[in-house]
Short mmCIF file of C-alpha atoms and ligand atoms in Angstrom, two decimals:
data_model
loop_
_atom_site.label_atom_id
_atom_site.label_comp_id
_atom_site.label_asym_id
_atom_site.label_seq_id
_atom_site.Cartn_x
_atom_site.Cartn_y
_atom_site.Cartn_z
CA ILE A 1 14.36 -21.93 -34.88
CA CYS A 2 13.48 -18.83 -36.54
CA LEU A 3 12.96 -17.36 -33.49
CA SER A 4 16.15 -18.51 -31.86
CA LYS A 5 18.34 -16.07 -34.83
CA PHE A 6 16.55 -13.06 -32.54
CA CYS A 7 16.31 -14.35 -28.83
CA SER A 8 15.44 -17.25 -26.76
CA PRO A 9 12.52 -18.31 -27.55
CA LYS A 10 10.65 -21.18 -25.07
CA LYS A 11 7.92 -23.66 -26.00
CA ILE A 12 4.81 -23.48 -23.72
CA GLY A 13 2.36 -25.23 -23.57
CA PRO A 14 -0.74 -27.57 -23.59
CA CYS A 15 -2.75 -23.99 -24.46
CA ALA A 16 -5.90 -23.17 -25.33
CA MET A 17 -7.18 -20.31 -27.09
CA ILE A 18 -10.41 -18.91 -26.25
CA SER A 19 -11.66 -16.43 -28.14
CA LEU A 20 -14.19 -13.71 -28.21
CA VAL A 21 -16.58 -14.16 -31.25
CA GLY A 22 -19.32 -11.24 -32.87
CA LYS A 23 -18.92 -8.20 -34.42
CA LYS A 24 -17.73 -4.85 -33.24
CA ILE A 25 -16.15 -6.89 -30.85
CA LYS A 26 -14.21 -3.40 -29.53
CA SER A 27 -18.06 -2.24 -28.58
CA PHE A 28 -17.74 -4.40 -26.19
CA PHE A 29 -14.28 -3.36 -24.56
CA PRO A 30 -15.75 -1.56 -21.89
CA GLU A 31 -17.15 -5.01 -20.37
CA LEU A 32 -13.68 -6.58 -21.18
CA GLY A 33 -12.84 -4.92 -16.60
CA SER A 34 -14.67 -8.06 -15.33
CA ILE A 35 -13.92 -10.44 -17.97
CA LEU A 36 -10.40 -9.78 -17.51
CA LYS A 37 -10.48 -10.15 -14.08
CA THR A 38 -11.62 -14.07 -14.53
CA PHE A 39 -7.49 -14.37 -16.11
CA LYS A 40 -6.75 -12.58 -12.74
CA GLU A 41 -5.56 -16.26 -11.25
CA LYS A 42 -4.86 -17.72 -14.60
CA LYS A 43 -2.15 -17.93 -16.61
CA CYS A 44 -2.60 -15.67 -19.46
CA PHE A 45 0.28 -15.86 -22.06
CA LEU A 46 -1.12 -13.62 -24.62
CA MET A 47 -3.84 -11.56 -25.84
CA THR A 48 -5.15 -10.58 -29.31
CA GLN A 49 -7.26 -9.24 -31.26
CA ALA A 50 -8.43 -9.50 -34.73
CA SER A 51 -7.92 -6.73 -37.43
CA SER A 52 -11.18 -7.46 -38.54
CA ASP A 53 -13.17 -6.50 -35.71
CA LEU A 54 -14.70 -9.29 -35.52
CA ASN A 55 -12.82 -11.71 -31.98
CA PHE A 56 -10.66 -10.64 -29.44
CA SER A 57 -8.47 -14.23 -28.59
CA PHE A 58 -6.50 -15.26 -25.02
CA LEU A 59 -4.36 -18.21 -25.28
CA VAL A 60 -4.15 -19.86 -21.82
CA THR A 61 -3.38 -23.36 -20.46
CA GLU A 62 -5.11 -26.03 -22.10
CA GLU A 63 -6.13 -27.33 -17.83
CA ASP A 64 -7.60 -23.43 -17.09
CA ALA A 65 -9.48 -23.18 -20.19
CA ASP A 66 -12.70 -24.85 -19.55
CA LYS A 67 -13.32 -22.85 -15.76
CA ILE A 68 -12.37 -20.03 -17.67
CA VAL A 69 -15.01 -20.53 -20.69
CA GLU A 70 -17.68 -21.48 -17.74
CA GLU A 71 -16.88 -17.99 -15.82
CA LEU A 72 -17.14 -15.97 -19.09
CA HIS A 73 -20.40 -17.46 -20.03
CA THR A 74 -21.61 -16.05 -16.61
CA ILE A 75 -20.10 -12.62 -17.33
CA CYS A 76 -21.55 -12.55 -20.55
CA PHE A 77 -24.88 -14.64 -20.66
CA GLY A 78 -25.51 -14.72 -16.71
CA GLY A 79 -28.72 -13.55 -16.15
CA ILE A 80 -30.32 -13.42 -19.74
CA SER A 81 -32.64 -15.51 -20.24
CA LYS A 82 -32.14 -18.18 -23.18
CA ASP A 83 -34.93 -18.32 -24.89
CA SER A 84 -35.45 -14.35 -24.88
CA LEU A 85 -31.77 -13.57 -26.55
CA LEU A 86 -29.90 -16.31 -27.87
CA GLY A 87 -30.40 -19.18 -29.55
CA ASP A 88 -29.17 -22.92 -29.04
CA SER A 89 -26.00 -23.67 -27.32
CA TRP A 90 -23.47 -25.41 -29.33
CA GLN A 91 -23.77 -28.02 -26.66
CA ASP A 92 -27.71 -28.53 -26.87
CA LEU A 93 -27.19 -28.82 -30.59
CA TYR A 94 -24.36 -31.02 -31.35
CA HIS A 95 -23.67 -32.38 -27.55
CA LYS A 96 -24.52 -35.80 -27.00
CA PRO A 97 -25.07 -36.67 -23.30
CA GLU A 98 -24.33 -40.46 -23.89
CA GLU A 99 -20.96 -39.85 -25.24
CA ASP A 100 -20.02 -38.26 -22.08
CA PHE A 101 -20.36 -42.33 -20.87
CA PRO A 102 -19.51 -44.52 -23.18
CA LYS A 103 -20.75 -47.78 -22.42
CA ASN A 104 -18.21 -49.84 -20.22
CA PHE A 105 -16.35 -46.34 -19.64
CA TYR A 106 -16.55 -46.81 -15.89
CA SER A 107 -15.82 -50.50 -15.22
CA SER A 108 -12.46 -50.72 -14.87
CA TYR A 109 -13.61 -48.68 -11.69
CA TRP A 110 -13.31 -50.13 -8.80
CA TRP A 111 -16.27 -48.48 -7.40
CA TYR A 112 -18.04 -50.00 -10.07
CA LYS A 113 -17.43 -53.56 -10.23
CA LYS A 114 -18.02 -53.07 -6.01
CA SER A 115 -21.30 -50.83 -6.49
CA ARG A 116 -23.30 -53.42 -5.04
CA ASP A 117 -21.46 -53.24 -1.89
CA LEU A 118 -21.54 -49.37 -1.60
CA SER A 119 -25.24 -49.33 -2.24
CA PHE A 120 -26.00 -51.95 0.71
CA LEU A 121 -24.03 -49.31 3.17
CA MET A 122 -26.06 -46.48 2.06
CA LYS A 123 -28.94 -48.51 3.20
CA GLU A 124 -29.16 -46.59 5.97
CA LYS A 125 -27.12 -43.41 5.61
CA ASP A 126 -27.67 -39.85 3.81
CA CYS A 127 -23.55 -39.47 2.85
CA LEU A 128 -20.97 -41.78 3.04
CA TYR A 129 -17.09 -41.63 2.17
CA VAL A 130 -15.94 -45.05 1.44
CA TYR A 131 -11.98 -45.48 0.49
CA ASP A 132 -10.58 -48.79 -1.09
CA LYS A 133 -7.85 -50.14 0.96
CA GLU A 134 -6.51 -52.91 -2.56
CA THR A 135 -6.22 -49.03 -4.26
CA VAL A 136 -4.29 -47.40 -2.23
CA LYS A 137 -1.86 -50.72 -2.02
CA GLN A 138 -1.69 -50.26 -6.19
CA ARG A 139 -0.88 -46.55 -5.90
CA PHE A 140 1.94 -47.40 -3.06
CA SER A 141 3.05 -50.17 -5.16
CA SER A 142 3.60 -47.84 -8.08
CA LEU A 143 5.28 -45.37 -6.90
CA LYS A 144 7.78 -47.90 -4.84
CA LYS A 145 8.88 -49.24 -8.09
CA LEU A 146 10.70 -45.50 -9.06
CA ARG A 147 14.06 -46.71 -9.77
CA ALA A 148 15.63 -43.65 -8.03
CA VAL A 149 13.54 -42.92 -4.97
CA SER A 150 14.66 -44.56 -1.52
CA ARG A 151 11.92 -43.41 0.59
CA ILE A 152 8.37 -42.50 0.11
CA ASN A 153 6.77 -39.97 3.27
CA TYR A 154 2.78 -40.47 3.07
CA ALA A 155 1.62 -36.45 3.58
CA ILE A 156 -1.29 -37.85 5.72
CA LYS A 157 -2.83 -34.20 5.48
CA ALA A 158 -4.38 -36.07 1.91
CA ASN A 159 -6.46 -38.29 4.63
CA HIS A 160 -5.55 -40.00 7.85
CA ASN A 161 -8.03 -42.22 8.37
CA ASP A 162 -6.64 -45.05 11.00
CA GLU A 163 -6.89 -47.94 8.66
CA ILE A 164 -5.65 -45.76 5.60
CA LEU A 165 -2.61 -44.86 8.32
CA SER A 166 -2.19 -48.74 9.57
CA LEU A 167 -2.34 -49.87 5.56
CA LEU A 168 1.05 -47.43 4.28
CA TYR A 169 2.66 -48.27 7.44
CA GLU A 170 2.33 -51.63 7.65
CA GLU A 171 3.69 -51.13 3.18
CA GLY A 172 6.91 -49.98 4.54
CA SER A 173 5.53 -45.73 3.71
CA SER A 174 7.42 -42.96 5.95
CA PHE A 175 4.83 -40.24 6.51
CA ASP A 176 5.07 -36.51 6.21
CA CYS A 177 3.51 -34.30 8.47
CA VAL A 178 2.16 -30.54 8.99
CA SER A 179 1.57 -29.64 12.54
CA MET A 180 2.36 -31.69 16.37
CA ASP A 181 -1.28 -33.35 16.16
CA GLU A 182 -0.45 -35.14 12.76
CA VAL A 183 2.82 -36.43 14.70
CA LEU A 184 1.00 -37.38 17.87
CA CYS A 185 -1.47 -38.95 15.71
CA LEU A 186 0.80 -41.44 14.51
CA LYS A 187 2.48 -42.39 17.05
CA LYS A 188 -1.09 -42.83 19.13
CA LEU A 189 -2.22 -45.57 16.47
CA PHE A 190 2.04 -47.06 15.99
CA PRO A 191 3.57 -46.25 20.06
CA GLU A 192 6.52 -48.89 18.16
CA ILE A 193 7.35 -46.06 15.21
CA THR A 194 11.01 -45.14 14.91
CA PRO A 195 10.51 -40.86 14.55
CA PRO A 196 12.89 -39.94 11.75
CA ARG A 197 10.47 -41.86 9.97
CA ILE A 198 7.83 -39.16 10.37
CA VAL A 199 9.47 -35.68 8.71
CA PHE A 200 8.04 -32.96 10.29
CA THR A 201 7.26 -30.19 7.95
CA PRO A 202 5.04 -27.22 9.49
CA ASN A 203 4.84 -23.71 7.84
CA PHE A 204 3.90 -20.77 10.36
CA ALA A 205 3.60 -23.01 13.23
CA PRO A 206 4.61 -22.30 17.10
CA LEU A 207 8.12 -22.01 18.10
CA ARG A 208 6.56 -25.25 20.54
CA GLU A 209 6.12 -27.48 17.66
CA TYR A 210 9.33 -27.50 16.11
CA LYS A 211 10.96 -27.84 19.72
CA GLU A 212 8.72 -31.09 20.69
CA ALA A 213 9.18 -32.44 16.82
CA LEU A 214 12.78 -32.16 17.76
CA GLU A 215 12.49 -33.56 20.91
CA PHE A 216 10.81 -36.34 19.65
CA GLY A 217 13.05 -36.70 17.61
CA CYS A 218 11.01 -36.11 14.08
CA ILE A 219 13.46 -35.18 11.27
CA VAL A 220 12.28 -31.45 11.00
CA THR A 221 12.56 -29.01 8.08
CA LEU A 222 12.86 -25.58 7.90
CA ASP A 223 11.10 -22.60 5.60
CA ASN A 224 11.36 -19.71 7.01
CA LEU A 225 14.94 -17.90 7.90
CA TYR A 226 12.84 -16.08 11.12
CA LEU A 227 13.42 -19.34 12.86
CA LEU A 228 17.14 -19.30 12.70
CA GLU A 229 17.57 -15.56 12.79
CA LYS A 230 15.22 -14.84 15.78
CA HIS A 231 15.50 -18.68 17.91
CA GLY A 232 18.81 -20.18 15.99
CA SER A 233 19.67 -21.63 19.59
CA VAL A 234 16.45 -24.13 19.39
CA PHE A 235 18.20 -26.03 16.48
CA ALA A 236 21.77 -25.30 17.73
CA GLY A 237 23.72 -28.45 16.43
CA LYS A 238 21.01 -30.56 15.08
CA GLU A 239 20.47 -31.76 11.81
CA ILE A 240 17.89 -29.99 9.99
CA PHE A 241 16.43 -29.94 6.19
CA LEU A 242 15.80 -26.85 4.83
CA ARG A 243 12.33 -26.29 2.22
CA PHE A 244 13.39 -23.79 -0.40
CA ASP A 245 11.12 -22.03 -2.86
CA PRO A 246 12.23 -23.10 -6.16
CA GLY A 247 11.24 -20.06 -8.04
CA SER A 248 7.72 -20.97 -9.69
CA GLY A 249 4.91 -22.96 -8.55
CA ARG A 250 2.63 -25.74 -10.71
CA GLY A 251 -0.37 -27.02 -9.53
CA HIS A 252 -4.26 -27.39 -10.24
CA HIS A 253 -5.58 -24.12 -9.00
CA GLN A 254 -3.90 -20.81 -7.84
CA TYR A 255 -4.48 -22.25 -3.83
CA VAL A 256 -2.11 -24.61 -4.08
CA GLN A 257 0.63 -24.07 -5.93
CA THR A 258 3.21 -23.12 -3.41
CA ALA A 259 6.40 -21.43 -5.05
CA GLY A 260 7.40 -18.55 -6.52
CA LYS A 261 7.82 -14.98 -4.86
CA LYS A 262 3.99 -14.62 -3.46
CA SER A 263 3.89 -18.28 -2.32
CA LYS A 264 4.37 -18.17 1.77
CA PHE A 265 6.45 -21.31 1.74
CA GLY A 266 9.80 -21.82 1.02
CA ILE A 267 13.25 -19.84 1.80
CA SER A 268 13.96 -17.87 -1.67
CA LEU A 269 17.37 -18.59 -3.07
CA ALA A 270 18.11 -15.46 -3.07
CA SER A 271 18.80 -16.14 0.68
CA LEU A 272 21.78 -18.38 0.32
CA GLY A 273 23.97 -16.26 1.85
CA ASP A 274 22.20 -16.12 4.81
CA VAL A 275 21.09 -19.60 5.40
CA HIS A 276 25.12 -20.24 5.36
CA LYS A 277 26.25 -17.68 7.79
CA LEU A 278 23.34 -18.83 10.62
CA VAL A 279 24.06 -22.46 9.87
CA LYS A 280 27.41 -21.58 10.66
CA LYS A 281 26.78 -19.16 13.50
CA TYR A 282 24.20 -22.18 15.18
CA ASP A 283 26.79 -24.95 13.64
CA ILE A 284 23.35 -26.71 12.08
CA ARG A 285 24.00 -29.67 10.28
CA VAL A 286 22.10 -29.08 6.82
CA VAL A 287 21.76 -32.82 6.07
CA GLY A 288 19.02 -33.02 3.28
CA LEU A 289 17.07 -30.28 0.89
CA HIS A 290 13.18 -29.69 0.47
CA ALA A 291 11.03 -28.12 -2.46
CA HIS A 292 7.48 -28.65 -3.41
CA THR A 293 6.15 -27.44 -6.20
CA GLY A 294 2.95 -27.19 -5.65
CA SER A 295 -0.35 -29.64 -6.31
CA GLY A 296 -2.31 -31.77 -8.59
CA ILE A 297 0.40 -31.95 -11.53
CA LEU A 298 0.70 -33.92 -14.20
CA ASP A 299 3.81 -33.33 -15.87
CA PRO A 300 6.68 -36.06 -15.00
CA GLU A 301 9.60 -33.16 -15.67
CA ASN A 302 8.13 -31.20 -12.68
CA TRP A 303 10.29 -33.76 -10.16
CA LYS A 304 13.29 -34.01 -12.67
CA GLU A 305 12.90 -30.01 -12.58
CA THR A 306 12.97 -30.02 -8.57
CA ALA A 307 15.94 -32.64 -8.43
CA VAL A 308 18.19 -31.00 -10.37
CA LEU A 309 17.11 -27.24 -8.95
CA LEU A 310 18.34 -29.31 -5.50
CA ALA A 311 20.77 -31.55 -6.01
CA LYS A 312 22.62 -28.47 -8.30
CA LEU A 313 21.85 -25.94 -4.72
CA ALA A 314 23.44 -28.94 -2.63
CA LYS A 315 27.06 -28.45 -3.26
CA GLU A 316 26.59 -25.45 -1.36
CA PHE A 317 26.23 -27.38 1.59
CA GLU A 318 29.24 -29.93 3.00
CA GLU A 319 26.60 -33.26 4.66
CA ILE A 320 23.50 -32.97 2.46
CA ARG A 321 22.68 -36.80 2.20
CA PHE A 322 18.57 -36.49 1.25
CA ILE A 323 16.82 -34.19 -1.02
CA ASN A 324 12.99 -34.26 -1.19
CA LEU A 325 11.52 -33.96 -4.27
CA GLY A 326 7.74 -32.96 -2.25
CA GLY A 327 4.68 -34.27 -3.76
CA GLY A 328 1.91 -33.07 -5.68
CA PHE A 329 1.64 -36.18 -8.10
CA GLY A 330 -1.64 -35.59 -9.79
CA VAL A 331 -4.56 -38.11 -10.64
CA PRO A 332 -6.71 -37.12 -14.19
CA ASP A 333 -10.19 -35.11 -12.92
CA ASN A 334 -12.30 -36.43 -15.91
CA SER A 335 -12.02 -38.99 -19.00
CA PHE A 336 -9.91 -35.62 -20.95
CA GLN A 337 -6.84 -35.62 -18.80
CA LYS A 338 -4.11 -38.25 -19.29
CA PRO A 339 -2.52 -39.78 -15.94
CA LEU A 340 0.64 -38.82 -14.64
CA ASP A 341 3.06 -40.87 -16.72
CA ILE A 342 4.58 -43.31 -14.27
CA LYS A 343 7.54 -44.90 -16.27
CA LYS A 344 8.59 -41.29 -18.07
CA LEU A 345 9.00 -40.47 -14.30
CA ASP A 346 11.18 -43.60 -13.54
CA ASP A 347 13.36 -43.18 -16.36
CA LEU A 348 13.63 -39.01 -15.51
CA LEU A 349 14.77 -39.27 -12.26
CA TYR A 350 16.73 -42.21 -12.44
CA GLN A 351 18.78 -40.70 -14.99
CA VAL A 352 19.10 -37.97 -12.01
CA SER A 353 19.75 -40.43 -9.70
CA LEU A 354 22.92 -41.92 -11.82
CA ASP A 355 24.09 -38.17 -12.38
CA TYR A 356 23.85 -37.48 -8.89
CA PRO A 357 24.78 -40.57 -6.78
CA PHE A 358 25.64 -39.39 -3.23
CA PHE A 359 22.24 -38.37 -2.69
CA GLN A 360 19.49 -40.39 -1.80
CA PHE A 361 16.48 -39.52 -3.27
CA TRP A 362 12.46 -38.87 -1.42
CA ILE A 363 8.97 -38.14 -2.19
CA GLU A 364 5.60 -37.52 -0.21
CA PRO A 365 2.90 -38.06 -2.06
CA GLY A 366 -0.68 -37.23 -0.41
CA ARG A 367 -3.21 -37.02 -4.00
CA PHE A 368 -1.85 -39.64 -5.53
CA LEU A 369 -1.59 -42.80 -3.05
CA VAL A 370 -5.40 -41.66 -1.83
CA ALA A 371 -7.50 -39.67 -4.31
CA GLU A 372 -9.00 -42.79 -6.38
CA ALA A 373 -9.19 -45.37 -3.44
CA GLY A 374 -11.92 -42.73 -2.60
CA VAL A 375 -15.70 -41.87 -2.95
CA LEU A 376 -18.44 -39.74 -1.51
CA LEU A 377 -21.90 -41.13 -1.83
CA LEU A 378 -24.95 -39.08 -0.95
CA LYS A 379 -28.48 -39.48 -1.34
CA VAL A 380 -30.66 -37.74 -3.85
CA THR A 381 -32.97 -35.07 -1.88
CA GLN A 382 -35.07 -33.23 -3.64
CA LEU A 383 -35.02 -32.28 -7.57
CA LYS A 384 -35.98 -28.65 -9.17
CA LYS A 385 -36.67 -27.35 -11.94
CA LYS A 386 -36.22 -23.39 -12.88
CA GLU A 387 -36.91 -22.19 -16.97
CA ASP A 388 -34.48 -24.72 -18.67
CA LYS A 389 -31.94 -25.22 -15.48
CA ASN A 390 -31.85 -27.86 -13.43
CA PHE A 391 -31.03 -28.82 -9.70
CA VAL A 392 -30.34 -32.46 -8.45
CA GLY A 393 -30.09 -31.51 -4.72
CA VAL A 394 -27.98 -33.98 -2.19
CA ALA A 395 -28.11 -34.95 1.66
CA SER A 396 -24.86 -33.41 1.99
CA GLY A 397 -22.36 -30.45 -0.39
CA MET A 398 -19.95 -28.50 0.81
CA ASN A 399 -19.40 -29.52 4.57
CA SER A 400 -18.40 -32.31 3.26
CA LEU A 401 -16.27 -32.13 -0.47
CA ILE A 402 -15.17 -28.45 -0.44
CA ARG A 403 -13.09 -28.89 -2.91
CA PRO A 404 -15.58 -27.92 -6.11
CA SER A 405 -16.68 -24.61 -3.87
CA LEU A 406 -13.18 -23.38 -3.45
CA TYR A 407 -11.33 -24.44 -6.09
CA GLY A 408 -13.82 -25.47 -8.85
CA ALA A 409 -12.42 -28.83 -8.20
CA TYR A 410 -14.10 -31.33 -11.00
CA HIS A 411 -15.19 -34.43 -9.09
CA GLU A 412 -17.27 -36.95 -11.43
CA ILE A 413 -20.77 -37.82 -10.37
CA VAL A 414 -22.51 -40.62 -11.72
CA ASN A 415 -25.66 -42.37 -10.20
CA LEU A 416 -24.93 -45.77 -8.53
CA ASP A 417 -28.41 -46.87 -9.63
CA TRP A 418 -28.40 -46.01 -12.68
CA LEU A 419 -25.23 -46.83 -14.27
CA GLU A 420 -26.77 -48.42 -17.41
CA SER A 421 -28.65 -45.68 -18.06
CA SER A 422 -28.40 -44.44 -21.88
CA GLU A 423 -30.75 -41.16 -21.07
CA PHE A 424 -29.02 -38.37 -19.02
CA LEU A 425 -30.47 -35.00 -17.46
CA ARG A 426 -28.00 -31.79 -18.53
CA VAL A 427 -28.01 -30.92 -14.32
CA ASP A 428 -26.01 -29.00 -11.39
CA VAL A 429 -25.65 -31.42 -8.34
CA VAL A 430 -26.21 -29.20 -5.11
CA GLY A 431 -25.96 -29.94 -1.94
CA PRO A 432 -27.78 -28.43 0.89
CA ILE A 433 -25.56 -25.59 2.67
CA CYS A 434 -27.21 -21.99 2.39
CA GLU A 435 -24.39 -20.88 -0.02
CA SER A 436 -24.48 -20.33 -3.26
CA GLY A 437 -21.54 -22.01 -3.69
CA ASP A 438 -22.82 -25.04 -2.70
CA VAL A 439 -22.41 -27.26 -5.46
CA LEU A 440 -20.52 -30.03 -6.81
CA GLY A 441 -20.76 -30.34 -9.85
CA TYR A 442 -22.49 -27.65 -12.40
CA ASP A 443 -23.87 -28.56 -16.09
CA ARG A 444 -23.97 -32.32 -15.13
CA SER A 445 -24.82 -35.25 -16.94
CA LEU A 446 -26.74 -37.53 -14.57
CA ALA A 447 -28.86 -40.42 -15.88
CA LYS A 448 -33.00 -39.04 -17.10
CA GLU A 449 -34.11 -41.46 -14.17
CA THR A 450 -32.15 -39.87 -11.36
CA SER A 451 -34.86 -39.58 -8.43
CA GLU A 452 -34.95 -39.15 -4.24
CA GLY A 453 -33.15 -41.40 -2.51
CA ASP A 454 -31.48 -42.66 -5.30
CA ILE A 455 -26.84 -43.00 -4.23
CA LEU A 456 -24.98 -40.19 -6.21
CA LEU A 457 -21.16 -40.88 -6.23
CA VAL A 458 -18.60 -38.77 -6.09
CA SER A 459 -15.45 -39.89 -7.93
CA ASN A 460 -11.79 -39.05 -6.85
CA ALA A 461 -12.69 -37.99 -3.43
CA GLY A 462 -10.45 -39.90 -0.63
CA ALA A 463 -7.73 -37.08 -1.05
CA TYR A 464 -8.58 -33.44 1.41
CA GLY A 465 -12.18 -34.83 1.19
CA ARG A 466 -13.50 -35.24 4.56
CA VAL A 467 -10.13 -34.18 6.09
CA MET A 468 -11.37 -30.07 4.89
CA ALA A 469 -14.51 -31.32 5.03
CA SER A 470 -16.11 -28.86 8.23
CA TYR A 471 -19.80 -28.20 10.65
CA TYR A 472 -21.10 -25.95 8.61
CA ASN A 473 -24.31 -24.91 9.11
CA GLN A 474 -24.14 -27.58 11.71
CA ARG A 475 -24.38 -30.69 9.29
CA GLU A 476 -22.30 -33.31 10.59
CA PRO A 477 -20.18 -34.01 7.28
CA ALA A 478 -20.38 -37.67 5.72
CA GLN A 479 -18.48 -40.36 7.93
CA GLU A 480 -16.33 -42.77 6.48
CA PHE A 481 -16.28 -46.76 6.30
CA VAL A 482 -13.24 -48.63 4.74
CA LEU A 483 -13.39 -51.82 2.27
N1 LLP B 1 4.16 -31.82 1.14
C1 LLP B 1 4.33 -30.13 1.19
C2 LLP B 1 5.43 -29.67 1.35
C3 LLP B 1 2.47 -30.44 0.82
O1 LLP B 1 2.33 -28.59 1.37
C4 LLP B 1 1.68 -30.81 0.22
C5 LLP B 1 0.21 -30.09 0.08
C6 LLP B 1 2.14 -32.57 -0.31
C7 LLP B 1 3.24 -32.96 0.39
C8 LLP B 1 1.02 -33.61 -0.63
O2 LLP B 1 1.07 -32.88 -1.60
P1 LLP B 1 0.34 -34.07 -2.69
O3 LLP B 1 0.64 -35.28 -2.96
O4 LLP B 1 -1.41 -34.27 -1.81
O5 LLP B 1 -0.86 -32.82 -4.07
N2 LLP B 1 -6.25 -28.92 -0.37
C9 LLP B 1 -5.60 -29.36 -1.92
C10 LLP B 1 -4.40 -29.68 -1.78
C11 LLP B 1 -3.68 -28.93 -1.08
C12 LLP B 1 -1.95 -29.44 -0.82
C13 LLP B 1 -1.39 -28.90 0.51
N3 LLP B 1 -0.10 -29.52 0.49
C14 LLP B 1 -6.64 -29.84 -2.63
O6 LLP B 1 -7.95 -30.55 -2.38
O7 LLP B 1 -6.31 -29.77 -3.53
#
């Protein structure tokens, strides 16, 4: 209230303060170069240096804090053996591993209830993705209850397993595709599908694919004016959707934030004038507007903001009937994150829909529908101890699940054979790929009894897991099984 007399303050949160603490902290400044690099891809709102010369602090988003601290520790203390210089860490002194997993913590998870089936499936296998259809169904029905949303387009890039697609098809979902091969996959699986049930939303795809999609009768979304400037005749007289860049992106990692000047997605709001000229020139009918800010978002305000922005923008066009709010609906990665508040999302979107009753609002979720429905099961291959560091090796790593290596994504890992264990060991869970980054989880609490042949379960692996797998090192990635 006081500040608003002088400027327009904005509340940012939730945030975390990270402090480098030590006597004569200024003498550490020459080292800051590499430390500041850590912040290159993360938001840093403020830096402060205490006049006491005892600390130097950074204000960051709460979401980024753990990862940044981990990186800072590696920069500041990596390579220093604990015994030679440092005492016990805070973790060593105060952390009780059993608190990570209070008894019955997992009992509500589908895979806990079906752990026997999972063990059975792994009898002759080293690694396997297992999906639970019931969970997908539940997630779909929770989104179906959103009063403002008239259509759900499942983003099949998240998981295009046949049985999952069939389930969602039967449940009445429509689909979002980003390549013609994704479209053909649906066409093959559901020969009777009505083409407008598929939205084609590619990015920098060859022109041929747009032609094929139009010919097939999909709804086509353009996210680049180049297509109209250079190839306007392809779209002449057609109904299309336009994808706009709402200006700033969100998401669990820089790589999945799909808006803002530096992002390759969407048409800039600043080029609205050119849009109008080109649309007029080729007699194109813009019937839908689209925006997608990013992936792994847990704040319901995101879709409200998108809805309001696009609904206002729609006034600039004559024939808009549809507003596609994109996907990005996140799921909690760990027990500290709160799930997306669907009730709040419903209230927020419903309010917008009352303000703009002439539009149909669509969403295109991927992760939300399938992430928690999937687990990756991995057999323990070898254990290793190097000084005070423990490693547990498993039969497949970044070749099956690249998310931890690519985004530093956190996936809960438990030993399925020792779910009730009360004694834990801190370990890095590593795969068999010849890359130092082939780590599925750093510094995890695993049952002390963990041994060769045990089955480790990696949770929330149903989205962007198998679909992003590779044959790197000529290691076949985990196959899939649907319960
Ligand atoms: N719509 C558009 C235009 C998209 O680009 C995406 C995802 C979605 C919908 C679905 O987003 P979702 O609801 O699944 O967050 N590989 C990354 C995620 C990349 C998402 C790409 N676009 C990951 O593993 O986190």
